[in-house]
Short mmCIF file of C-alpha atoms in Angstrom, two decimals:
data_model
loop_
_atom_site.label_atom_id
_atom_site.label_comp_id
_atom_site.label_asym_id
_atom_site.label_seq_id
_atom_site.Cartn_x
_atom_site.Cartn_y
_atom_site.Cartn_z
CA UNK D 4 -2.00 -1.95 44.85
CA UNK D 5 -5.41 -3.32 43.95
CA UNK D 6 -5.55 -1.58 39.83
CA UNK D 7 -2.26 -3.41 39.51
CA UNK D 8 -3.30 -6.59 40.47
CA UNK D 9 -6.96 -6.17 38.22
CA UNK D 10 -4.35 -4.92 35.52
CA UNK D 11 -2.58 -7.80 35.94
CA UNK D 12 -5.38 -10.39 35.88
CA UNK D 13 -6.82 -8.77 33.26
CA UNK D 14 -4.00 -9.16 31.00
CA UNK D 15 -3.47 -12.90 32.09
CA UNK D 16 -6.96 -13.17 30.89
CA UNK D 17 -6.35 -11.77 27.30
CA UNK D 18 -4.02 -14.26 26.56
CA UNK D 19 -5.09 -17.56 28.42
CA UNK D 20 -9.08 -16.53 26.87
CA UNK D 21 -6.65 -15.86 23.49
CA UNK D 22 -4.96 -18.98 23.18
CA UNK D 23 -8.25 -21.37 24.19
CA UNK D 24 -10.32 -19.70 21.23
CA UNK D 25 -7.27 -19.87 18.79
CA UNK D 26 -6.61 -23.37 20.16
CA UNK D 27 -10.03 -25.12 20.76
CA UNK D 28 -11.02 -23.71 17.08
CA UNK D 29 -7.75 -25.05 14.90
CA UNK D 30 -8.02 -28.24 16.80
CA UNK D 31 -12.08 -28.86 15.89
CA UNK D 32 -11.70 -28.21 12.32
CA UNK D 33 -7.88 -30.38 12.60
CA UNK D 34 -10.05 -33.32 14.25
CA UNK D 35 -12.81 -32.86 11.91
CA UNK D 36 -10.44 -32.85 8.61
CA UNK D 37 -8.62 -36.17 10.14
CA UNK D 38 -12.24 -38.22 10.87
CA UNK D 39 -13.69 -37.39 7.16
CA UNK D 40 -9.48 -38.28 5.70
CA UNK D 41 -9.50 -41.57 7.71
CA UNK D 42 -12.88 -42.42 7.11
CA UNK D 43 -12.77 -42.10 3.28
CA UNK D 44 -9.44 -43.14 3.06
CA UNK D 45 -10.41 -46.15 5.21
CA UNK D 46 -6.97 -45.77 7.35
CA UNK D 47 -5.57 -46.10 10.93
CA UNK D 48 -8.07 -43.14 12.78
CA UNK D 49 -6.04 -40.68 12.66
CA UNK D 50 -8.01 -37.86 15.07
CA UNK D 51 -5.18 -39.78 17.35
CA UNK D 52 -2.38 -36.82 16.01
CA UNK D 53 -5.52 -34.16 16.80
CA UNK D 54 -3.99 -32.41 19.72
CA UNK D 55 0.25 -32.91 18.49
CA UNK D 56 -0.55 -31.60 14.89
CA UNK D 57 -3.16 -28.85 16.66
CA UNK D 58 0.14 -27.71 18.70
CA UNK D 59 2.21 -28.05 16.05
CA UNK D 60 -0.06 -25.88 13.78
CA UNK D 61 -0.74 -22.72 16.75
CA UNK D 62 3.67 -22.71 16.09
CA UNK D 63 3.90 -22.93 12.78
CA UNK D 64 1.78 -19.33 12.72
CA UNK D 65 3.64 -18.21 15.28
CA UNK D 66 6.54 -19.00 12.62
CA UNK D 67 7.98 -21.72 14.55
CA UNK D 68 7.69 -25.30 11.96
CA UNK D 69 7.98 -28.58 12.24
CA UNK D 70 9.35 -31.52 10.43
CA UNK D 71 8.16 -35.27 10.52
CA UNK D 72 10.18 -37.69 8.67
CA UNK D 73 8.39 -37.55 4.99
CA UNK D 74 9.09 -33.37 4.77
CA UNK D 75 10.18 -30.31 6.11
CA UNK D 76 7.50 -27.32 6.95
CA UNK D 77 8.64 -23.80 7.66
CA UNK D 78 5.74 -21.27 5.43
CA UNK D 79 3.78 -19.79 8.17
CA UNK D 80 0.57 -20.09 7.18
CA UNK D 81 -0.09 -16.19 7.21
CA UNK D 82 -3.84 -16.53 6.99
CA UNK D 83 -3.79 -17.72 10.56
CA UNK D 84 -1.02 -15.11 12.06
CA UNK D 85 -3.03 -13.19 11.72
CA UNK D 86 -6.12 -14.05 12.77
CA UNK D 87 -4.34 -14.96 15.93
CA UNK D 88 -2.88 -10.87 16.18
CA UNK D 89 -6.62 -9.72 15.51
CA UNK D 90 -8.12 -11.93 18.12
CA UNK D 91 -5.97 -10.76 20.93
CA UNK D 92 -6.11 -7.18 19.96
CA UNK D 93 -9.78 -7.64 20.20
CA UNK D 94 -9.62 -9.49 23.57
CA UNK D 95 -7.90 -6.65 24.55
CA UNK D 96 -9.42 -4.15 23.32
CA UNK D 97 -12.96 -6.28 25.08
CA UNK D 98 -11.28 -6.38 28.75
CA UNK D 99 -9.50 -2.76 28.46
CA UNK D 100 -6.33 -4.60 29.13
CA UNK D 101 -3.79 -1.40 28.52
CA UNK D 102 -1.65 -0.88 30.75
CA UNK D 103 2.28 -2.09 30.87
CA UNK D 104 1.64 -4.41 33.67
CA UNK D 105 -1.20 -6.04 31.89
CA UNK D 106 0.99 -6.40 28.97
CA UNK D 107 3.33 -8.19 31.07
CA UNK D 108 1.34 -10.62 32.66
CA UNK D 109 -0.11 -11.55 29.36
CA UNK D 110 3.44 -11.81 27.74
CA UNK D 111 4.54 -14.43 30.59
CA UNK D 112 0.94 -15.91 30.86
CA UNK D 113 1.55 -16.39 26.26
CA UNK D 114 4.87 -17.52 26.90
CA UNK D 115 4.43 -20.14 29.32
CA UNK D 116 0.90 -21.60 27.13
CA UNK D 117 3.96 -22.53 23.66
CA UNK D 118 6.17 -23.75 25.81
CA UNK D 119 3.98 -26.17 27.07
CA UNK D 120 2.78 -26.99 23.56
CA UNK D 121 6.64 -27.16 22.69
CA UNK D 122 7.23 -29.67 24.16
CA UNK D 123 4.32 -31.74 23.91
CA UNK D 124 4.10 -31.77 20.14
CA UNK D 125 5.97 -35.33 19.13
CA UNK D 126 7.23 -33.34 15.58
CA UNK D 127 10.62 -32.43 15.44
CA UNK D 128 10.24 -28.76 15.59
CA UNK D 129 13.08 -26.86 13.62
CA UNK D 130 13.63 -23.51 15.59
CA UNK D 131 15.56 -24.11 19.30
CA UNK D 132 13.42 -23.05 22.61
CA UNK D 133 14.83 -19.44 22.61
CA UNK D 134 13.83 -18.17 19.43
CA UNK D 135 10.35 -20.31 19.60
CA UNK D 136 9.40 -18.12 22.62
CA UNK D 137 10.91 -15.03 21.02
CA UNK D 138 8.23 -15.36 18.06
CA UNK D 139 5.39 -16.27 20.45
CA UNK D 140 6.62 -13.36 22.04
CA UNK D 141 6.99 -11.06 18.28
CA UNK D 142 3.62 -11.90 17.98
CA UNK D 143 1.84 -11.19 21.15
CA UNK D 144 3.41 -7.57 21.16
CA UNK D 145 1.59 -7.22 17.89
CA UNK D 146 -1.52 -7.70 18.74
CA UNK D 147 -1.88 -6.41 22.22
CA UNK D 148 0.16 -3.68 21.49
CA UNK D 149 -1.83 -2.57 18.13
CA UNK D 150 -5.22 -1.95 20.86
CA UNK D 151 -3.36 -0.96 23.91
CA UNK D 152 -0.53 1.85 22.17
CA UNK D 153 -3.27 4.06 20.98
CA UNK D 154 -5.61 3.92 24.17
CA UNK D 155 -2.78 4.52 26.64
CA UNK D 156 -1.75 8.26 28.55
CA UNK D 157 1.55 8.03 27.37
CA UNK D 158 0.49 8.61 22.96
CA UNK D 159 -2.35 10.82 23.99
CA UNK D 160 0.11 13.38 25.12
CA UNK D 161 1.90 12.33 22.05
CA UNK D 162 -0.53 13.48 20.49
CA UNK D 163 -0.94 16.56 21.98
CA UNK D 164 2.23 17.42 21.81
CA UNK D 165 2.71 16.47 18.07
CA UNK D 166 -0.48 19.15 17.45
CA UNK D 167 1.72 21.87 20.36
CA UNK D 168 5.04 21.40 18.48
CA UNK D 169 4.79 20.22 14.65
CA UNK D 170 2.80 22.67 11.76
CA UNK D 171 -0.16 21.65 11.17
CA UNK D 172 0.97 21.21 7.74
CA UNK D 173 3.99 18.63 7.99
CA UNK D 174 1.61 16.61 9.96
CA UNK D 175 -1.03 16.31 7.32
CA UNK D 176 2.05 15.81 4.48
CA UNK D 177 3.41 12.41 7.16
CA UNK D 178 -0.80 11.74 7.27
CA UNK D 179 -1.08 11.03 3.86
CA UNK D 180 2.58 9.29 3.08
CA UNK D 181 1.58 7.17 5.41
CA UNK D 182 -2.49 6.41 3.98
CA UNK D 183 -0.38 6.53 0.39
CA UNK D 184 1.58 3.48 0.98
CA UNK D 185 -1.63 1.77 2.66
CA UNK D 186 -3.84 2.55 -0.05
CA UNK D 187 -1.00 1.10 -2.75
CA UNK D 188 0.58 -2.25 -0.89
CA UNK D 189 -3.69 -2.80 -0.15
CA UNK D 190 -4.64 -2.23 -4.24
CA UNK D 191 -1.17 -4.82 -5.06
CA UNK D 192 -2.29 -7.48 -2.67
CA UNK D 193 -6.24 -7.42 -4.05
CA UNK D 194 -4.27 -7.18 -7.98
CA UNK D 195 -2.62 -10.66 -5.90
CA UNK D 196 -6.28 -12.17 -4.65
CA UNK D 197 -7.69 -11.50 -8.12
CA UNK D 198 -4.20 -13.09 -9.86
CA UNK D 199 -4.70 -16.04 -7.54
CA UNK D 200 -8.56 -16.26 -8.59
CA UNK D 201 -7.20 -16.61 -12.27
CA UNK D 202 -5.14 -19.38 -11.69
CA UNK D 203 -7.30 -21.36 -9.23
CA UNK D 204 -10.20 -21.33 -12.59
CA UNK D 205 -7.74 -21.39 -15.46
CA UNK D 206 -5.60 -24.95 -13.93
CA UNK D 207 -8.82 -26.17 -12.06
CA UNK D 208 -8.56 -29.52 -14.35
CA UNK D 209 -4.88 -30.30 -12.90
CA UNK D 210 -5.38 -29.20 -9.59
CA UNK D 211 -8.32 -32.58 -10.03
CA UNK D 212 -5.81 -34.59 -11.63
CA UNK D 213 -3.89 -34.26 -8.78
CA UNK D 214 -6.80 -35.14 -6.50
CA UNK D 215 -7.51 -38.05 -8.44
CA UNK D 216 -3.49 -39.37 -7.85
CA UNK D 217 -3.57 -38.63 -4.32
CA UNK D 218 -7.19 -40.65 -4.12
CA UNK D 219 -9.01 -38.82 -2.50
CA UNK D 220 -12.86 -38.48 -2.09
CA UNK D 221 -14.76 -35.46 -2.13
CA UNK D 222 -14.91 -35.00 1.28
CA UNK D 223 -11.42 -34.60 1.85
CA UNK D 224 -11.31 -32.47 -1.08
CA UNK D 225 -13.17 -30.01 0.64
CA UNK D 226 -11.68 -29.97 4.09
CA UNK D 227 -8.07 -30.09 2.95
CA UNK D 228 -9.05 -26.86 -0.08
CA UNK D 229 -10.46 -25.22 2.81
CA UNK D 230 -7.18 -25.76 4.93
CA UNK D 231 -4.78 -24.84 2.18
CA UNK D 232 -6.29 -21.44 2.25
CA UNK D 233 -4.22 -20.09 5.64
CA UNK D 234 -1.35 -19.80 2.49
CA UNK D 235 -3.56 -18.23 0.73
CA UNK D 236 -2.18 -14.23 1.89
CA UNK D 237 1.90 -16.18 0.91
CA UNK D 238 0.19 -17.61 -2.53
CA UNK D 239 -1.07 -13.91 -3.21
CA UNK D 240 2.95 -12.06 -2.36
CA UNK D 241 4.12 -14.55 -4.47
CA UNK D 242 1.62 -14.00 -7.44
CA UNK D 243 2.30 -9.20 -6.95
CA UNK D 244 5.99 -10.96 -7.55
CA UNK D 245 5.06 -12.62 -9.81
CA UNK D 246 3.15 -10.82 -11.87
CA UNK D 247 5.44 -7.68 -11.04
CA UNK D 248 8.77 -9.39 -13.20
CA UNK D 249 9.99 -10.84 -10.32
CA UNK D 250 9.16 -14.31 -10.02
CA UNK D 251 9.18 -17.33 -7.25
CA UNK D 252 10.54 -20.77 -7.35
CA UNK D 253 9.07 -24.32 -6.06
CA UNK D 254 13.36 -24.61 -4.75
CA UNK D 255 15.33 -26.50 -7.32
CA UNK D 256 12.21 -28.38 -9.30
CA UNK D 257 10.21 -25.36 -10.84
CA UNK D 258 10.75 -21.43 -10.90
CA UNK D 259 7.49 -19.64 -12.42
CA UNK D 260 8.27 -15.95 -13.73
CA UNK D 261 5.71 -14.06 -17.16
CA UNK D 262 7.91 -15.36 -19.46
CA UNK D 263 9.12 -18.81 -17.65
CA UNK D 264 7.07 -21.71 -16.40
CA UNK D 265 9.42 -24.73 -16.00
CA UNK D 266 8.54 -27.34 -13.32
CA UNK D 267 10.14 -30.95 -12.40
CA UNK D 268 9.52 -33.89 -10.63
CA UNK D 269 6.88 -31.32 -8.04
CA UNK D 270 5.16 -33.35 -5.14
CA UNK D 271 1.63 -34.13 -5.63
CA UNK D 272 0.51 -31.36 -3.37
CA UNK D 273 -2.95 -30.54 -4.67
CA UNK D 274 -2.23 -27.15 -4.40
CA UNK D 275 0.81 -27.22 -6.72
CA UNK D 276 -2.10 -27.53 -9.82
CA UNK D 277 -2.54 -23.39 -9.84
CA UNK D 278 1.09 -22.62 -10.16
CA UNK D 279 1.12 -20.38 -13.54
CA UNK D 280 1.92 -20.87 -17.19
CA UNK D 281 4.09 -18.05 -19.02
CA UNK D 282 1.78 -15.74 -20.62
CA UNK D 283 2.40 -15.74 -24.07
CA UNK D 284 1.26 -11.99 -25.05
CA UNK D 285 3.77 -9.32 -25.28
CA UNK D 286 0.91 -7.43 -25.19
CA UNK D 287 -0.30 -8.20 -21.42
CA UNK D 288 3.36 -8.68 -20.46
CA UNK D 289 3.72 -5.52 -20.76
CA UNK D 290 0.98 -4.06 -19.49
CA UNK D 291 1.95 -5.86 -15.70
CA UNK D 292 5.03 -5.17 -15.48
CA UNK D 293 3.74 -1.56 -15.48
CA UNK D 294 0.81 -1.98 -13.65
CA UNK D 295 3.18 -0.64 -10.23
CA UNK D 296 4.32 2.30 -12.00
CA UNK D 297 0.89 3.48 -13.30
CA UNK D 298 -1.07 2.83 -9.83
CA UNK D 299 1.80 4.83 -8.39
CA UNK D 300 1.05 7.32 -10.70
CA UNK D 301 -2.94 7.65 -10.80
CA UNK D 302 -3.02 7.77 -6.69
CA UNK D 303 -0.51 10.27 -6.38
CA UNK D 304 -1.77 13.08 -8.96
CA UNK D 305 -5.19 12.01 -7.65
CA UNK D 306 -3.20 12.54 -3.74
CA UNK D 307 -2.46 16.23 -5.46
CA UNK D 308 -5.22 17.58 -6.51
CA UNK D 309 -8.28 16.12 -4.25
CA UNK D 310 -9.08 18.60 -1.59
CA UNK D 311 -8.29 15.20 0.59
CA UNK D 312 -4.83 15.46 -0.48
CA UNK D 313 -2.71 18.20 -1.26
CA UNK D 314 -5.57 20.59 -3.27
CA UNK D 315 -2.83 21.52 -5.41
CA UNK D 316 -4.88 24.39 -8.41
CA UNK D 317 -2.39 25.20 -10.97
CA UNK D 318 -4.76 28.22 -11.97
CA UNK D 319 -4.53 30.09 -8.70
CA UNK D 320 -0.51 30.25 -10.12
CA UNK D 321 -1.12 33.18 -12.28
CA UNK D 322 -1.71 35.23 -9.51
CA UNK D 323 0.90 36.17 -6.75
CA UNK D 324 -1.67 36.27 -4.05
CA UNK D 325 -2.24 32.72 -4.58
CA UNK D 326 1.05 31.12 -5.67
CA UNK D 327 2.48 30.35 -2.84
CA UNK D 328 0.22 27.57 -1.71
CA UNK D 329 0.35 26.24 -5.24
CA UNK D 330 3.99 25.91 -4.34
CA UNK D 331 3.38 24.77 -0.94
CA UNK D 332 0.80 22.48 -2.53
CA UNK D 333 4.25 20.70 -4.19
CA UNK D 334 6.80 20.88 -2.46
CA UNK D 335 5.25 18.50 0.92
CA UNK D 336 3.55 16.24 -1.99
CA UNK D 337 7.44 15.37 -2.56
CA UNK D 338 7.78 14.57 0.84
CA UNK D 339 4.62 12.47 1.04
CA UNK D 340 5.65 10.43 -1.74
CA UNK D 341 8.81 9.95 -0.62
CA UNK D 342 7.56 8.77 2.54
CA UNK D 343 5.37 6.34 0.42
CA UNK D 344 8.08 4.57 -1.37
CA UNK D 345 10.07 4.36 1.65
CA UNK D 346 7.21 2.68 3.27
CA UNK D 347 6.51 0.46 0.57
CA UNK D 348 9.60 -0.67 -0.12
CA UNK D 349 10.16 -1.05 3.75
CA UNK D 350 6.94 -3.41 4.13
CA UNK D 351 7.36 -5.53 0.86
CA UNK D 352 10.50 -6.82 1.97
CA UNK D 353 9.03 -7.48 5.03
CA UNK D 354 5.80 -9.61 3.66
CA UNK D 355 8.04 -11.35 0.81
CA UNK D 356 10.12 -12.62 3.31
CA UNK D 357 7.79 -13.61 6.05
CA UNK D 358 5.90 -15.32 3.21
CA UNK D 359 9.56 -18.08 1.49
CA UNK D 360 9.55 -20.95 3.63
CA UNK D 361 10.78 -24.92 2.92
CA UNK D 362 9.09 -28.48 2.28
CA UNK D 363 12.43 -30.01 2.81
CA UNK D 364 15.91 -29.83 3.39
CA UNK D 365 17.61 -29.99 0.26
CA UNK D 366 15.91 -29.23 -2.90
CA UNK D 367 12.33 -28.22 -1.59
CA UNK D 368 14.67 -25.86 0.95
CA UNK D 369 13.58 -22.79 -0.23
CA UNK D 370 9.78 -22.30 -1.31
CA UNK D 371 8.88 -18.27 -2.22
CA UNK D 372 10.00 -15.33 -3.74
CA UNK D 373 13.58 -13.46 -4.27
CA UNK D 374 12.62 -11.36 -1.91
CA UNK D 375 15.58 -8.69 -3.34
CA UNK D 376 14.34 -8.88 -6.93
CA UNK D 377 10.80 -8.42 -5.52
CA UNK D 378 11.06 -5.58 -3.26
CA UNK D 379 13.28 -4.06 -5.97
CA UNK D 380 10.38 -4.59 -9.45
CA UNK D 381 8.09 -3.78 -6.56
CA UNK D 382 9.80 -1.03 -5.35
CA UNK D 383 11.54 0.75 -7.92
CA UNK D 384 8.51 0.61 -10.14
CA UNK D 385 6.29 2.46 -7.59
CA UNK D 386 8.70 5.06 -6.81
CA UNK D 387 8.87 5.57 -11.14
CA UNK D 388 4.88 6.15 -10.27
CA UNK D 389 5.24 9.01 -7.78
CA UNK D 390 7.65 10.49 -9.87
CA UNK D 391 5.71 10.75 -12.75
CA UNK D 392 2.87 11.92 -10.80
CA UNK D 393 4.54 14.51 -8.63
CA UNK D 394 6.47 15.91 -12.45
CA UNK D 395 3.69 15.54 -13.91
CA UNK D 396 1.70 18.05 -11.93
CA UNK D 397 4.82 20.30 -11.52
CA UNK D 398 4.62 20.88 -15.55
CA UNK D 399 1.01 21.26 -15.57
CA UNK D 400 2.05 24.49 -13.03
CA UNK D 401 4.94 25.15 -14.78
CA UNK D 402 2.84 25.52 -18.37
CA UNK D 403 -0.05 27.19 -17.00
CA UNK D 404 1.68 30.21 -15.69
CA UNK D 405 3.67 30.38 -19.08
CA UNK D 406 0.55 30.92 -20.98
CA UNK D 407 -0.91 33.13 -18.33
CA UNK D 408 2.37 34.88 -18.27
CA UNK D 409 2.20 35.13 -22.09
CA UNK D 410 -1.46 36.27 -22.52
CA UNK D 411 -0.33 39.09 -20.24
CA UNK D 412 2.76 40.12 -21.76
CA UNK D 413 0.94 40.74 -24.75
CA UNK D 414 -1.71 41.94 -23.18
CA UNK D 415 0.16 44.83 -22.24
CA UNK D 416 2.31 45.26 -26.11
CA UNK D 417 -1.22 45.63 -27.53
CA UNK D 418 -1.57 47.90 -24.69
CA UNK D 419 1.26 49.96 -25.39
CA UNK D 420 1.05 50.10 -28.69
CA UNK D 421 -2.50 51.40 -28.95
CA UNK D 422 -1.89 54.18 -27.13
CA UNK D 423 -0.29 56.68 -29.72
CA UNK D 424 -3.16 55.69 -32.29
CA UNK D 425 -5.55 56.46 -29.66
CA UNK D 426 -3.96 60.02 -29.20
CA UNK D 427 -3.84 60.51 -32.81
CA UNK D 428 -7.36 59.44 -33.00
CA UNK D 429 -8.81 61.68 -30.22
CA UNK D 430 -6.66 64.74 -32.23
CA UNK D 431 -8.30 64.16 -35.20
CA UNK D 432 -12.21 63.25 -33.78
CA UNK D 433 -11.45 67.16 -31.73
CA UNK D 434 -10.05 69.01 -34.73
CA UNK D 435 -13.25 67.20 -36.51
CA UNK D 436 -15.61 68.83 -34.49
CA UNK D 437 -14.42 72.36 -34.45
CA UNK D 438 -16.62 74.20 -36.86
CA UNK D 439 -15.54 75.06 -40.43
CA UNK D 440 -14.65 78.35 -41.74
CA UNK D 441 -16.07 79.99 -44.83
CA UNK D 442 -14.15 80.70 -48.14
CA UNK D 443 -14.69 84.79 -47.94
CA UNK D 444 -13.52 84.45 -43.99
CA UNK D 445 -10.35 82.83 -45.00
CA UNK D 446 -9.60 86.55 -47.57
CA UNK D 447 -10.93 88.30 -45.21
CA UNK D 448 -8.21 86.97 -42.83
CA UNK D 449 -5.42 87.07 -45.09
CA UNK D 450 -6.27 90.28 -46.67
CA UNK D 451 -3.25 93.36 -45.95
CA UNK D 452 -4.44 96.12 -43.26
CA UNK D 453 -3.98 99.48 -45.01
CA UNK D 454 -2.13 101.18 -42.05
CA UNK D 455 -2.96 104.67 -43.00
CA UNK D 456 -6.72 104.21 -41.84
CA UNK D 457 -8.44 105.64 -44.96
CA UNK D 458 -9.01 102.47 -46.36
CA UNK D 459 -7.78 103.19 -49.94
CA UNK D 460 -4.62 102.61 -51.67
CA UNK D 461 -1.52 103.20 -52.23
CA UNK D 462 -0.93 103.83 -55.96
#
């Protein structure tokens, strides 16, 4: 009983400590930003709304948007969501609240805190009560379970069972498939970050102009720019879709693709200043559109041939004793590529859907990417890249086998053709090595013999 109570207490501490650290840090920054803005703009003391705004942002980071008289905000700041999940995960591991009782107690406390925030916020929430609490429960569950599940006794028993029941080759195939999916998604997100940085560098003058139109001073510009970073993962995902041919839209007011950068009457929000122009170079557009295919093909080839992957050695196909492992490596790599392509498609769909939102109810009701089109350009190109990598490995192995087989056939035919010549040469050498008879000896052999024995010829 004491152990159960201890787990309840640990779970409640995880929820309370996570929310306290997160809300206090977020509230301090919000208060500082509102104070600087009110001082530089000469407006009323905006810090009186710090508590309500902090509570609304906490709920927004869990996926629950809010509306004011002038706008509606439902774009989840994925940077804050990631930080919140990481905080819950870190505290769970630190306090070692791994049991189901700790999870239930922590979830109840977490939902209670979110309900207090929901009732205290003065801004109008877009979602109903049950949906707000459901999203909060999902966030807490992800952070908690990512720390508790790997350390649980059932997970250790499951790992032991898989080691005994599942062959090592299959487990290696599954691990490589997951690792490839994570690696390629990481590469895509890194490319998205680089693209956003390029946008910011190229269009910084437009951002400065929008700051000037808004009348913001230096302090307000710095703090609001830092605040905009909470949506950096969202913009990175939009950049990935834009770069690979999908594009994104700002409601009905603007749409951005590699071929089109059209906008009209966009709100004077400084972050909109970094949005890209169309790419005029046909070469760069071709490179961008084929980037996921090339990345997947390169990563796939490395997975096939590297020792950490499937360690396929095409040269071993020449020998019958080492031919089996080569074929097995190709078969398992095909399965691993299929798993990776499926995981990348599912993860892309989820991430693109989470990155979208709205800034209004009419023309700005949808901001972000077309989820299905963006998933198609990412998943389809990645699958083609994996297919190209596997076909290259298969063709290379087949060429090595064909060349080895042809060389062997040629050697055999040469050996067969050389055998009669060798016999003739050996016979000639044998005859040449025998002693030569003189002409007198040859005549004696051919001289007729006297049958009477007198040695006299008959006349």
